[in-house]
Coordinates of C-alpha atoms in Angstrom, one line a residue:
Chain A
M21 CA -1.1 -121.1 -62.7
H22 CA 0.0 -118.4 -60.1
V23 CA 1.4 -119.9 -56.7
A24 CA -1.4 -117.3 -55.0
D25 CA -3.8 -119.2 -57.3
V26 CA -3.5 -122.3 -55.8
A27 CA -2.9 -120.8 -52.0
R28 CA -6.5 -119.1 -52.5
A29 CA -7.6 -122.3 -54.0
L30 CA -5.9 -124.3 -51.0
D31 CA -7.5 -121.7 -48.9
L32 CA -11.0 -122.0 -49.9
L33 CA -10.6 -125.8 -50.4
G34 CA -9.8 -125.1 -46.5
V35 CA -13.1 -123.3 -46.0
F36 CA -15.3 -126.1 -47.4
A37 CA -13.5 -128.7 -45.4
F38 CA -14.0 -127.1 -42.1
A39 CA -17.2 -126.4 -43.2
V40 CA -18.5 -129.7 -43.9
N41 CA -16.9 -131.3 -40.9
G42 CA -18.4 -129.0 -38.4
A43 CA -22.1 -129.4 -39.9
F44 CA -21.4 -133.2 -39.6
T45 CA -20.0 -132.7 -36.1
A46 CA -23.1 -131.0 -35.3
V47 CA -25.5 -133.4 -37.1
A48 CA -23.8 -136.5 -35.1
K49 CA -23.4 -135.2 -31.1
T50 CA -26.4 -132.7 -31.4
R51 CA -30.2 -132.5 -32.3
V52 CA -29.8 -129.0 -34.2
D53 CA -31.9 -128.1 -36.4
I54 CA -31.1 -126.7 -40.2
V55 CA -30.5 -123.7 -38.6
G56 CA -27.7 -125.3 -35.9
I57 CA -26.2 -127.4 -38.4
L58 CA -25.2 -124.3 -40.8
A59 CA -24.4 -122.0 -38.2
L60 CA -21.8 -124.6 -36.8
G61 CA -20.8 -125.4 -39.6
V62 CA -20.2 -121.2 -40.7
I63 CA -18.6 -121.0 -37.5
T64 CA -16.0 -123.6 -37.2
A65 CA -14.6 -123.0 -41.0
L66 CA -14.7 -118.7 -40.5
G67 CA -14.5 -118.9 -37.1
G68 CA -10.5 -118.7 -36.4
G69 CA -10.5 -116.4 -39.1
I70 CA -12.5 -113.5 -37.6
I71 CA -11.1 -114.1 -34.6
R72 CA -7.5 -113.7 -36.2
D73 CA -8.7 -110.3 -37.6
L74 CA -10.7 -109.0 -35.0
C75 CA -6.6 -109.6 -33.2
I76 CA -5.1 -107.9 -35.7
G77 CA -7.7 -105.0 -36.7
A78 CA -9.0 -106.3 -40.2
V79 CA -12.1 -105.1 -39.8
P80 CA -14.4 -106.3 -41.2
P81 CA -12.7 -109.7 -41.1
A82 CA -12.4 -111.3 -44.4
A83 CA -15.0 -113.3 -43.7
F84 CA -17.5 -110.7 -44.1
T85 CA -15.9 -109.0 -47.1
D86 CA -14.7 -111.9 -49.0
P87 CA -18.1 -113.1 -50.6
Y88 CA -16.3 -117.2 -51.1
Y89 CA -15.7 -117.4 -47.5
L90 CA -19.2 -116.6 -46.8
T91 CA -20.5 -119.5 -49.9
L92 CA -18.3 -122.5 -49.6
A93 CA -19.0 -122.5 -45.8
A94 CA -22.4 -122.5 -46.1
G95 CA -22.8 -124.0 -48.9
G96 CA -20.5 -127.2 -47.0
A97 CA -22.5 -127.1 -44.2
L98 CA -25.9 -127.0 -46.9
I99 CA -24.6 -130.6 -48.1
A100 CA -23.6 -132.2 -44.9
F101 CA -26.8 -131.4 -44.1
F102 CA -28.7 -133.0 -47.1
V103 CA -25.7 -135.7 -46.9
S104 CA -25.6 -136.3 -43.1
G105 CA -27.3 -140.1 -43.4
V106 CA -24.6 -141.3 -44.5
P107 CA -21.0 -139.5 -43.1
R108 CA -19.1 -142.8 -42.7
L109 CA -18.7 -142.9 -46.5
L110 CA -17.2 -139.6 -46.8
H111 CA -15.5 -139.8 -43.6
H112 CA -11.7 -140.5 -44.7
S113 CA -12.1 -137.9 -47.2
I114 CA -12.9 -135.1 -44.9
L115 CA -9.8 -135.3 -41.9
V116 CA -7.5 -135.4 -45.3
L117 CA -9.4 -132.2 -46.3
D118 CA -10.0 -131.1 -43.0
A119 CA -5.8 -131.6 -42.3
V120 CA -5.4 -129.8 -45.1
G121 CA -7.7 -126.8 -43.6
L122 CA -5.3 -127.1 -40.5
S123 CA -2.0 -127.0 -43.1
V124 CA -3.4 -124.1 -45.3
F125 CA -4.9 -121.9 -42.2
A126 CA -2.1 -121.9 -39.7
V127 CA 0.1 -120.7 -42.3
S128 CA -2.1 -117.9 -44.0
G129 CA -3.3 -116.8 -40.7
A130 CA 0.4 -116.3 -39.5
Q131 CA 1.6 -114.8 -42.2
K132 CA -1.6 -112.2 -42.4
A133 CA -0.8 -111.6 -38.3
L134 CA 3.3 -110.4 -39.7
A135 CA 1.8 -108.7 -42.1
F136 CA -0.6 -106.3 -40.1
G137 CA 3.1 -105.5 -38.1
L138 CA 3.0 -108.4 -35.0
D139 CA 5.8 -109.7 -33.8
P140 CA 6.8 -113.3 -34.0
A141 CA 5.5 -114.8 -31.4
P142 CA 2.0 -113.6 -31.6
A143 CA 1.8 -114.2 -35.2
I144 CA 2.6 -117.9 -34.7
L145 CA 0.0 -118.3 -32.0
L146 CA -2.7 -115.8 -33.8
G147 CA -1.8 -118.8 -37.1
A148 CA -2.8 -121.8 -34.6
V149 CA -5.5 -120.3 -33.5
T150 CA -6.7 -119.3 -37.1
A151 CA -6.3 -123.0 -37.8
V152 CA -8.3 -124.4 -34.2
G153 CA -10.2 -121.4 -33.5
G154 CA -13.7 -122.4 -35.2
G155 CA -13.6 -126.1 -34.2
T156 CA -12.7 -124.6 -30.4
I157 CA -16.1 -122.6 -30.4
R158 CA -18.2 -125.0 -32.6
D159 CA -16.8 -127.3 -29.9
V160 CA -18.1 -124.9 -27.0
I161 CA -21.6 -124.3 -28.6
I162 CA -22.2 -128.0 -28.5
R163 CA -21.3 -128.5 -25.0
E164 CA -18.1 -130.4 -25.7
I165 CA -14.1 -129.8 -24.3
P166 CA -12.7 -128.8 -27.4
S167 CA -11.5 -131.7 -29.1
V168 CA -8.3 -129.5 -30.0
M169 CA -7.8 -129.6 -25.7
T170 CA -8.4 -133.5 -25.2
S171 CA -6.7 -135.6 -28.0
G172 CA -4.5 -136.5 -31.0
L173 CA -1.9 -133.7 -32.8
Y174 CA -4.0 -131.2 -33.7
A175 CA -2.4 -127.7 -31.7
I176 CA 0.7 -129.1 -33.0
P177 CA 1.2 -129.3 -36.5
A178 CA -0.4 -126.0 -36.6
L179 CA 1.8 -124.0 -34.3
V180 CA 4.7 -125.7 -35.8
G181 CA 3.7 -125.1 -39.4
A182 CA 2.8 -121.3 -38.5
A183 CA 6.5 -121.5 -36.4
I184 CA 8.2 -122.6 -39.8
T185 CA 6.6 -119.8 -41.7
V186 CA 7.5 -117.2 -39.2
A187 CA 11.0 -118.4 -39.0
A188 CA 11.4 -118.5 -42.5
A189 CA 10.1 -114.4 -43.3
Q190 CA 12.1 -113.9 -40.3
I191 CA 15.4 -115.2 -42.3
A192 CA 14.1 -113.1 -45.0
I193 CA 13.5 -116.5 -47.6
P194 CA 10.6 -115.9 -50.3
G195 CA 6.9 -115.9 -48.1
V196 CA 6.4 -119.0 -50.5
S197 CA 8.7 -121.3 -50.0
G198 CA 8.6 -120.9 -46.3
A199 CA 4.7 -120.9 -46.4
V200 CA 5.1 -124.4 -48.3
A201 CA 7.3 -125.6 -46.1
G202 CA 5.3 -124.7 -43.1
A203 CA 2.2 -126.6 -44.7
A204 CA 3.8 -129.6 -45.5
V205 CA 4.9 -129.8 -42.1
C206 CA 1.6 -129.3 -40.8
F207 CA 0.0 -131.6 -42.7
L208 CA 2.3 -134.2 -42.4
I209 CA 2.4 -133.9 -38.6
R210 CA -1.2 -134.0 -38.6
M211 CA -1.6 -137.2 -40.9
L212 CA 0.9 -139.6 -38.8
G213 CA -0.9 -138.4 -35.4
L214 CA -4.5 -140.1 -37.0
R215 CA -2.3 -143.0 -38.4
F216 CA -0.6 -143.3 -35.1
K217 CA -2.7 -141.9 -32.8
I218 CA -0.3 -139.9 -31.5
D219 CA -1.5 -138.0 -28.3
A220 CA 0.0 -135.1 -26.9
P221 CA 1.2 -135.5 -23.5
T222 CA -1.4 -135.1 -19.8
S223 CA -0.6 -133.5 -17.1
L224 CA 1.6 -136.2 -14.2
R225 CA -1.9 -135.9 -11.7
R226 CA -3.6 -137.6 -15.0
R227 CA -0.8 -140.6 -16.1
R228 CA -0.6 -141.1 -12.3
E229 CA -4.9 -141.7 -12.5
R230 CA -4.5 -143.9 -15.4
R231 CA -1.4 -146.0 -14.0
D232 CA -3.5 -146.9 -10.8
Chain B
M12 CA -43.2 -87.9 -33.1
H13 CA -40.5 -88.4 -36.0
V14 CA -39.7 -92.3 -36.9
A15 CA -36.6 -92.1 -36.0
D16 CA -37.6 -91.8 -32.2
V17 CA -40.0 -94.6 -32.8
A18 CA -37.0 -96.9 -34.3
R19 CA -34.5 -95.6 -30.5
A20 CA -37.8 -96.2 -28.6
L21 CA -38.4 -99.7 -30.7
D22 CA -34.6 -100.3 -30.2
L23 CA -34.8 -99.9 -26.7
L24 CA -37.8 -101.6 -26.1
G25 CA -36.1 -104.3 -27.5
V26 CA -32.6 -104.3 -24.9
F27 CA -35.2 -103.9 -22.1
A28 CA -36.6 -107.2 -23.4
F29 CA -33.5 -109.2 -24.0
A30 CA -32.7 -108.4 -20.5
V31 CA -35.6 -109.2 -18.9
N32 CA -36.1 -112.6 -20.4
G33 CA -31.7 -113.2 -19.9
A34 CA -32.0 -112.8 -16.3
F35 CA -35.5 -114.9 -16.1
T36 CA -33.8 -117.5 -18.3
A37 CA -30.5 -117.7 -15.6
V38 CA -33.3 -117.5 -12.8
A39 CA -34.9 -120.6 -14.3
K40 CA -32.1 -122.8 -15.5
T41 CA -29.0 -121.8 -13.4
R42 CA -28.2 -121.2 -9.5
V43 CA -26.3 -118.1 -10.5
D44 CA -26.2 -115.4 -7.8
I45 CA -27.1 -111.8 -8.4
V46 CA -24.1 -111.1 -10.7
G47 CA -24.9 -113.8 -13.1
I48 CA -28.1 -112.8 -13.2
L49 CA -27.5 -109.3 -14.1
A50 CA -24.6 -110.2 -16.3
L51 CA -26.6 -112.8 -18.5
G52 CA -29.7 -110.4 -18.6
V53 CA -26.9 -107.9 -19.5
I54 CA -24.7 -109.6 -22.3
T55 CA -28.9 -111.2 -23.7
A56 CA -29.3 -107.3 -24.2
L57 CA -26.1 -105.9 -25.7
G58 CA -24.3 -109.2 -26.4
G59 CA -25.5 -109.0 -30.4
G60 CA -25.2 -105.6 -31.0
I61 CA -21.2 -106.1 -29.4
I62 CA -20.3 -108.9 -31.8
R63 CA -21.7 -106.8 -35.1
D64 CA -19.8 -103.7 -33.8
L65 CA -17.1 -105.4 -33.4
C66 CA -17.0 -106.6 -36.3
I67 CA -17.6 -104.0 -38.9
G68 CA -15.1 -101.5 -37.0
A69 CA -17.6 -99.8 -34.8
V70 CA -15.7 -99.6 -31.9
P71 CA -16.2 -98.7 -29.0
P72 CA -19.6 -101.0 -29.3
A73 CA -22.8 -98.5 -29.2
A74 CA -23.1 -100.3 -25.9
F75 CA -20.9 -98.6 -24.3
T76 CA -21.4 -95.3 -25.5
D77 CA -24.4 -95.1 -25.4
P78 CA -25.6 -94.3 -21.9
Y79 CA -29.2 -96.2 -22.1
Y80 CA -28.0 -99.2 -23.4
L81 CA -26.5 -100.2 -20.2
T82 CA -28.9 -98.5 -17.6
L83 CA -32.3 -100.6 -19.2
A84 CA -30.1 -103.9 -19.9
A85 CA -28.9 -103.6 -16.1
G86 CA -32.5 -102.1 -15.2
G87 CA -34.3 -105.3 -17.0
A88 CA -32.6 -107.6 -15.5
L89 CA -32.5 -106.3 -11.5
I90 CA -36.5 -106.4 -12.2
A91 CA -36.0 -110.2 -13.1
F92 CA -33.6 -110.4 -10.6
F93 CA -36.7 -109.3 -8.1
V94 CA -39.8 -110.4 -9.7
S95 CA -38.7 -113.5 -10.4
G96 CA -40.8 -115.4 -7.8
V97 CA -43.8 -115.1 -10.7
P98 CA -42.1 -115.0 -13.8
R99 CA -45.6 -117.1 -14.7
L100 CA -47.5 -114.0 -14.3
L101 CA -45.5 -112.3 -17.3
H102 CA -44.6 -114.7 -19.3
H103 CA -46.7 -114.0 -22.7
S104 CA -45.8 -110.4 -22.7
I105 CA -42.0 -111.0 -22.4
L106 CA -42.9 -113.7 -25.5
V107 CA -44.5 -110.5 -27.8
L108 CA -41.6 -108.0 -26.1
D109 CA -39.1 -110.5 -27.3
A110 CA -40.1 -111.0 -30.8
V111 CA -39.9 -106.7 -30.2
G112 CA -36.6 -107.0 -29.6
L113 CA -36.1 -109.4 -32.2
S114 CA -37.2 -107.8 -35.0
V115 CA -35.8 -104.4 -34.3
F116 CA -32.6 -105.9 -34.0
A117 CA -32.3 -107.6 -36.5
V118 CA -33.1 -104.7 -38.7
S119 CA -31.2 -102.0 -36.9
G120 CA -28.4 -104.2 -37.2
A121 CA -28.6 -104.9 -40.7
Q122 CA -29.2 -101.1 -41.6
K123 CA -26.0 -100.6 -39.2
A124 CA -23.5 -103.0 -41.5
L125 CA -24.7 -101.2 -44.5
A126 CA -23.9 -98.4 -43.1
F127 CA -20.5 -99.1 -41.8
G128 CA -20.4 -100.3 -46.0
L129 CA -20.6 -104.2 -45.8
D130 CA -21.9 -106.2 -48.7
P131 CA -25.5 -107.0 -48.6
A132 CA -25.0 -111.1 -47.2
P133 CA -23.0 -109.8 -44.6
A134 CA -25.4 -107.4 -43.5
I135 CA -28.0 -109.8 -43.7
L136 CA -26.2 -112.2 -41.6
L137 CA -25.0 -109.6 -39.0
G138 CA -28.1 -108.6 -38.7
A139 CA -29.5 -112.0 -37.3
V140 CA -26.4 -111.8 -35.3
T141 CA -27.1 -108.7 -33.5
A142 CA -30.9 -110.2 -33.1
V143 CA -29.3 -113.9 -31.7
G144 CA -26.2 -113.3 -30.3
G145 CA -27.3 -111.8 -26.9
G146 CA -29.4 -115.5 -26.2
T147 CA -26.9 -117.2 -27.8
I148 CA -24.3 -116.5 -25.6
R149 CA -26.2 -116.2 -23.1
D150 CA -27.0 -119.9 -23.7
V151 CA -23.6 -121.3 -24.0
I152 CA -23.4 -119.4 -20.9
I153 CA -25.5 -121.3 -18.9
R154 CA -25.0 -124.6 -20.7
E155 CA -27.7 -125.4 -23.0
I156 CA -27.0 -126.0 -26.7
P157 CA -29.0 -122.3 -28.1
S158 CA -32.4 -122.7 -28.2
V159 CA -31.9 -120.7 -31.6
M160 CA -30.4 -123.6 -32.8
T161 CA -32.5 -126.6 -31.9
S162 CA -36.2 -125.1 -32.1
G163 CA -39.2 -122.7 -33.1
L164 CA -38.7 -120.3 -35.6
Y165 CA -36.3 -117.7 -34.5
A166 CA -33.0 -116.9 -36.8
I167 CA -35.5 -117.9 -39.9
P168 CA -37.4 -114.8 -39.5
A169 CA -34.8 -112.6 -38.2
L170 CA -32.2 -112.9 -41.7
V171 CA -35.6 -112.2 -43.2
G172 CA -36.4 -109.8 -42.1
A173 CA -32.7 -108.4 -42.3
A174 CA -32.9 -109.6 -45.9
I175 CA -36.0 -107.6 -46.6
T176 CA -34.6 -104.3 -45.0
V177 CA -31.4 -104.4 -47.2
A178 CA -33.0 -105.6 -50.5
A179 CA -35.4 -102.2 -50.2
A180 CA -31.9 -100.2 -49.0
Q181 CA -30.5 -101.7 -52.5
I182 CA -33.2 -100.4 -54.9
A183 CA -33.6 -97.4 -53.6
I184 CA -36.5 -97.5 -51.2
P185 CA -36.1 -95.2 -48.6
G186 CA -34.4 -96.4 -45.5
V187 CA -38.2 -96.5 -43.1
S188 CA -40.1 -98.0 -45.0
G189 CA -37.6 -101.0 -45.8
A190 CA -37.1 -101.7 -41.9
V191 CA -40.7 -101.1 -41.4
A192 CA -41.6 -103.9 -43.8
G193 CA -38.3 -105.8 -42.6
A194 CA -39.3 -105.3 -38.9
A195 CA -42.6 -106.5 -39.1
V196 CA -42.5 -110.0 -41.5
C197 CA -40.0 -111.0 -38.9
F198 CA -42.3 -110.1 -36.1
L199 CA -45.5 -112.1 -37.5
I200 CA -43.1 -115.4 -38.8
R201 CA -42.0 -115.0 -35.2
M202 CA -45.2 -114.7 -33.3
L203 CA -46.9 -117.5 -36.1
G204 CA -44.3 -119.9 -35.6
L205 CA -44.9 -119.2 -31.9
R206 CA -48.7 -119.9 -31.8
F207 CA -48.8 -122.6 -34.5
K208 CA -45.3 -124.1 -33.1
I209 CA -43.3 -124.4 -35.9
D210 CA -39.8 -125.7 -35.9
A211 CA -36.9 -125.6 -38.8
P212 CA -36.5 -128.5 -40.9
T213 CA -33.6 -130.7 -39.0
S214 CA -31.0 -133.5 -40.9
L215 CA -32.1 -136.4 -43.2
R216 CA -30.5 -138.6 -40.0
R217 CA -33.0 -136.8 -36.8
R218 CA -36.0 -137.5 -38.9
R219 CA -35.1 -141.0 -39.4
E220 CA -34.4 -141.5 -35.7
R221 CA -37.9 -140.2 -34.7
R222 CA -39.6 -142.4 -37.4
D223 CA -37.9 -145.1 -35.6
Chain C
M27 CA 11.0 -98.0 -7.3
H28 CA 9.5 -96.3 -9.4
V29 CA 5.2 -96.3 -8.8
A30 CA 4.8 -97.3 -12.4
D31 CA 7.4 -99.7 -12.1
V32 CA 5.7 -101.2 -9.3
A33 CA 1.9 -101.3 -11.0
R34 CA 3.8 -103.0 -13.9
A35 CA 5.1 -105.8 -11.6
L36 CA 1.6 -106.4 -10.0
D37 CA -0.2 -106.8 -13.1
L38 CA 3.0 -108.9 -14.3
L39 CA 2.2 -110.7 -11.6
G40 CA -1.4 -110.5 -11.9
V41 CA -1.0 -112.2 -15.5
F42 CA 1.4 -115.3 -13.6
A43 CA -1.5 -116.2 -11.1
F44 CA -4.2 -116.2 -13.1
A45 CA -2.3 -118.3 -15.4
V46 CA -0.9 -121.0 -12.7
N47 CA -4.6 -120.9 -11.8
G48 CA -6.3 -121.1 -15.0
A49 CA -4.0 -124.0 -15.7
F50 CA -4.8 -126.3 -12.1
T51 CA -8.2 -125.6 -12.9
A52 CA -8.2 -127.5 -15.8
V53 CA -6.2 -130.4 -14.5
A54 CA -8.5 -130.8 -11.6
K55 CA -11.6 -130.5 -13.5
T56 CA -10.4 -132.0 -17.0
R57 CA -9.1 -134.3 -18.8
V58 CA -7.5 -132.0 -21.0
D59 CA -3.6 -133.1 -22.6
I60 CA -0.8 -130.2 -22.1
V61 CA -2.2 -128.1 -25.3
G62 CA -5.3 -128.1 -23.0
I63 CA -3.7 -126.6 -20.0
L64 CA -1.4 -124.1 -21.6
A65 CA -4.5 -123.2 -23.8
L66 CA -6.8 -122.2 -20.7
G67 CA -3.5 -120.7 -18.7
V68 CA -3.0 -118.5 -21.4
I69 CA -6.9 -118.3 -21.9
T70 CA -7.4 -116.9 -18.0
A71 CA -4.6 -114.9 -17.7
L72 CA -4.9 -113.2 -20.9
G73 CA -8.7 -113.2 -21.9
G74 CA -10.1 -110.4 -19.9
G75 CA -7.7 -107.9 -21.0
I76 CA -8.1 -108.9 -24.6
I77 CA -11.8 -108.5 -24.9
R78 CA -11.3 -105.2 -22.9
D79 CA -9.0 -104.1 -25.7
L80 CA -10.9 -105.0 -28.6
C81 CA -14.1 -102.9 -26.9
I82 CA -12.0 -99.9 -26.4
G83 CA -9.8 -100.3 -29.7
A84 CA -6.8 -101.0 -28.6
V85 CA -5.9 -103.2 -31.1
P86 CA -3.5 -105.6 -31.7
P87 CA -4.5 -106.5 -28.0
A88 CA -1.6 -105.9 -25.4
A89 CA -1.8 -109.6 -24.8
F90 CA 0.1 -109.2 -28.6
T91 CA 2.7 -106.7 -28.3
D92 CA 4.1 -107.0 -24.8
P93 CA 5.9 -110.2 -24.8
Y94 CA 6.6 -110.1 -20.8
Y95 CA 2.5 -110.9 -21.1
L96 CA 2.5 -114.2 -23.1
T97 CA 5.6 -115.6 -22.2
L98 CA 5.0 -115.4 -18.5
A99 CA 1.0 -116.8 -19.1
A100 CA 3.0 -119.5 -20.7
G101 CA 4.9 -119.9 -18.1
G102 CA 2.6 -119.9 -15.2
A103 CA 0.2 -123.0 -16.5
L104 CA 3.1 -124.8 -18.1
I105 CA 5.2 -124.7 -13.9
A106 CA 1.4 -125.4 -13.2
F107 CA 1.4 -128.5 -15.8
F108 CA 4.8 -129.8 -14.2
V109 CA 3.7 -129.7 -10.6
S110 CA 0.6 -130.4 -11.1
G111 CA 0.5 -133.3 -8.5
V112 CA 1.2 -131.1 -5.4
P113 CA -1.5 -128.5 -6.2
R114 CA -2.5 -128.5 -2.7
L115 CA 0.9 -127.1 -1.2
L116 CA 0.1 -124.2 -3.0
H117 CA -3.2 -123.7 -2.6
H118 CA -2.9 -120.5 -0.1
S119 CA -0.6 -118.7 -1.8
I120 CA -2.1 -119.4 -5.2
L121 CA -5.6 -117.7 -3.4
V122 CA -3.6 -114.7 -2.7
L123 CA -2.0 -114.3 -5.6
D124 CA -5.0 -114.5 -7.9
A125 CA -6.9 -111.8 -5.6
V126 CA -3.5 -110.1 -6.5
G127 CA -4.4 -110.3 -10.3
L128 CA -7.8 -109.7 -9.7
S129 CA -7.4 -106.3 -7.8
V130 CA -4.6 -105.3 -10.3
F131 CA -6.4 -106.0 -13.7
A132 CA -9.6 -103.7 -12.2
V133 CA -8.2 -101.3 -11.8
S134 CA -6.3 -101.1 -14.4
G135 CA -8.6 -102.0 -16.7
A136 CA -10.7 -99.4 -16.1
Q137 CA -7.6 -97.0 -16.2
K138 CA -6.7 -98.3 -20.0
A139 CA -10.9 -97.5 -20.8
L140 CA -10.8 -93.9 -19.5
A141 CA -7.9 -93.7 -21.5
F142 CA -9.3 -94.9 -24.7
G143 CA -12.4 -91.6 -23.6
L144 CA -14.9 -93.8 -22.3
D145 CA -17.3 -93.0 -20.0
P146 CA -17.5 -93.4 -16.3
A147 CA -19.6 -96.3 -16.2
P148 CA -18.5 -98.6 -19.6
A149 CA -14.8 -98.0 -18.2
I150 CA -16.0 -99.3 -14.7
L151 CA -17.9 -102.3 -16.7
L152 CA -14.4 -103.1 -18.7
G153 CA -12.4 -103.0 -15.4
A154 CA -14.5 -105.8 -14.5
V155 CA -14.6 -107.5 -17.6
T156 CA -10.8 -107.3 -17.4
A157 CA -10.3 -108.9 -13.8
V158 CA -12.9 -111.6 -14.4
G159 CA -13.1 -112.3 -18.3
G160 CA -10.6 -114.7 -18.6
G161 CA -12.0 -117.0 -16.0
T162 CA -15.2 -116.4 -17.7
I163 CA -14.2 -117.8 -21.0
R164 CA -11.9 -121.0 -19.3
D165 CA -15.6 -121.9 -17.0
V166 CA -17.0 -121.9 -20.3
I167 CA -14.7 -123.8 -22.0
I168 CA -14.4 -126.1 -19.6
R169 CA -18.3 -127.0 -19.5
E170 CA -18.6 -125.1 -15.1
I171 CA -20.8 -122.3 -15.3
P172 CA -18.7 -119.3 -14.7
S173 CA -17.7 -119.6 -10.5
V174 CA -18.5 -115.8 -10.9
M175 CA -21.5 -116.0 -11.1
T176 CA -22.9 -118.6 -8.1
S177 CA -20.4 -117.6 -5.2
G178 CA -18.3 -116.4 -3.4
L179 CA -17.8 -112.3 -3.9
Y180 CA -15.5 -111.5 -7.2
A181 CA -17.3 -109.3 -9.7
I182 CA -18.5 -107.2 -6.9
P183 CA -14.9 -106.5 -5.3
A184 CA -14.3 -105.7 -8.9
L185 CA -16.3 -103.5 -9.3
V186 CA -16.0 -101.3 -6.5
G187 CA -12.3 -101.3 -6.9
A188 CA -12.9 -99.9 -10.8
A189 CA -16.0 -97.7 -9.7
I190 CA -13.1 -96.2 -6.5
T191 CA -10.3 -95.6 -9.5
V192 CA -12.7 -93.9 -11.9
A193 CA -14.3 -91.5 -9.4
A194 CA -11.0 -90.7 -8.2
A195 CA -10.1 -90.2 -11.8
Q196 CA -13.3 -87.8 -11.8
I197 CA -12.9 -85.9 -9.6
A198 CA -8.8 -84.7 -10.4
I199 CA -7.1 -87.2 -8.2
P200 CA -4.4 -88.3 -8.8
G201 CA -4.0 -91.7 -10.6
V202 CA -1.7 -93.4 -8.6
S203 CA -3.7 -93.0 -5.4
G204 CA -7.3 -94.0 -6.5
A205 CA -5.9 -96.9 -8.3
V206 CA -3.7 -97.9 -5.1
A207 CA -7.2 -96.8 -3.2
G208 CA -9.5 -98.9 -5.8
A209 CA -6.8 -101.5 -5.0
A210 CA -6.9 -101.9 -1.8
V211 CA -10.3 -102.2 -1.4
C212 CA -10.8 -104.8 -4.2
F213 CA -7.7 -106.8 -2.2
L214 CA -9.7 -106.3 0.8
I215 CA -13.1 -107.4 0.0
R216 CA -12.1 -110.0 -1.7
M217 CA -9.8 -111.9 1.3
L218 CA -12.8 -110.6 3.4
G219 CA -15.7 -112.6 1.1
L220 CA -12.7 -115.6 1.3
R221 CA -12.1 -115.6 4.8
F222 CA -15.5 -115.6 6.1
K223 CA -17.3 -117.7 2.6
I224 CA -20.0 -115.0 1.9
D225 CA -21.8 -115.2 -1.0
A226 CA -23.5 -112.6 -3.0
P227 CA -27.7 -112.8 -3.2
T228 CA -29.2 -115.0 -4.8
S229 CA -33.2 -114.4 -6.2
L230 CA -35.8 -114.9 -4.6
R231 CA -36.9 -118.2 -6.1
R232 CA -33.8 -119.7 -5.2
R233 CA -34.2 -118.5 -1.8
R234 CA -37.4 -120.1 -1.4
E235 CA -36.2 -123.6 -3.3
R236 CA -33.3 -123.1 0.2
R237 CA -35.8 -122.6 3.0
D238 CA -37.7 -126.1 2.1

């Protein structure tokens, strides 16, 4: 199996995991109907990539030209719709798959931004936006403060993974090694954050409130 | 009167109806001032088409190049601002006009996506996005779960209408017949849904809650 | 010092002020962590310009190609993160800097839209969108009705400033004079509005409620 095939398989796995996760979130936190569940699953899976593609000028976005994306996103959301009575059973595997999606999207997003001529810093940022953008839009639609902004380590591993990928590309390490290293580190930080419930630091004011 | 003129007249009628509807919603559900009412009316009317145009690469979006769009959208919102003391008078006609807008936007959105080279499935999706996108952004801004995701038949008739249009184009039926059929079916489903208060199905979990 | 340098300095000052303001708002109104504070600061500073650039086809947006933008936006947000215990000290100067940002963004946004071939009316609209777009996205993310829609004079001075700039360009007054006049009038209206607590008019229905 070729390396590009592995990357593609992981990318599609990420789309599927994000869609399932987005649809489960919609079922758990809102009273939306099947249209809402499908829409929120698809938006979670494809929203980050669409924002990235619009910003780098890759129009129409891959979400509209690669039929696998839309199919897997809608399929994942539909599965979540039908099994939504038993989400706890799958809770752990979803979190792992979601971390896979986060890692793969951060890396592939940064690589695509570089390929379209963006500088390192915006490429890293757009890698992270690819990874966290869909979930952010979902949370805004269902009226939650985006979870990426409030708790856990989610954007930070995405930024680190994207930065490793971009740094490797800058010093002419072959794309594959950099991408694998970036995705692996992102995945590791994310899983450690989940396991030990690590949060990103909050503001001075917030810390004072907690002490009082 | 030429067929294209009829399509254009309906399209502009849709923009106007969506703007009035969006502005009334803003007045009814929020405490926004005239800036907010105008902005929410214009966003409701033009938001879906802008998203579609950005995604298919039709830049600048038609909303910024066709002066009738912005004029009618702002005009509709302004009228709603001034008559907002008596919205009930117009309630029924607005719902009908809104259904006209939904039908016309779904069909014309799908056709434009096809014309820009998109595949059938994303063209259907973007037709529906054209039809429901503006109202979705409005609802997110005024902190409501988008009504398209919670109740009634709104996205489904748009998807059906767009699908009929795209299917007709695929089997080389002249664009006009397909568009008329798609818009008519969309309008019919929407009006039947309103008349008989039909909702889209909800998740298993939600149905269980209701039974208890 | 050349005029273009002054314009650029003011533009960067606006980015910085918007980022500080956005990050302070995030600290004051939400429980977001450092990721959220940085993201909301950057979005406030750069969001309006990104929307404008996507709509006029200036892709990638300047926010991703001009390294000063992202650096100043992230720097401003970071400063707000560290001094967030003493925001009152700086409250007044932030409001003034924010008004500078509003004025500069409205004028430069309208000029860029004209330069990309848009008609006067959409250029004025996109000037205002540049000025108020970032704050609007921030407010939507933190679940506030956008403040630009509810109180004070914020969008109206931006529209007036953009209109003066566009009108001057139409009658062939050199770009600099029109821009200076537009920005000055926008700044003046905004500061007068703040000083005398002037609000934009609300709907008839709202006024009736208040009387009762």
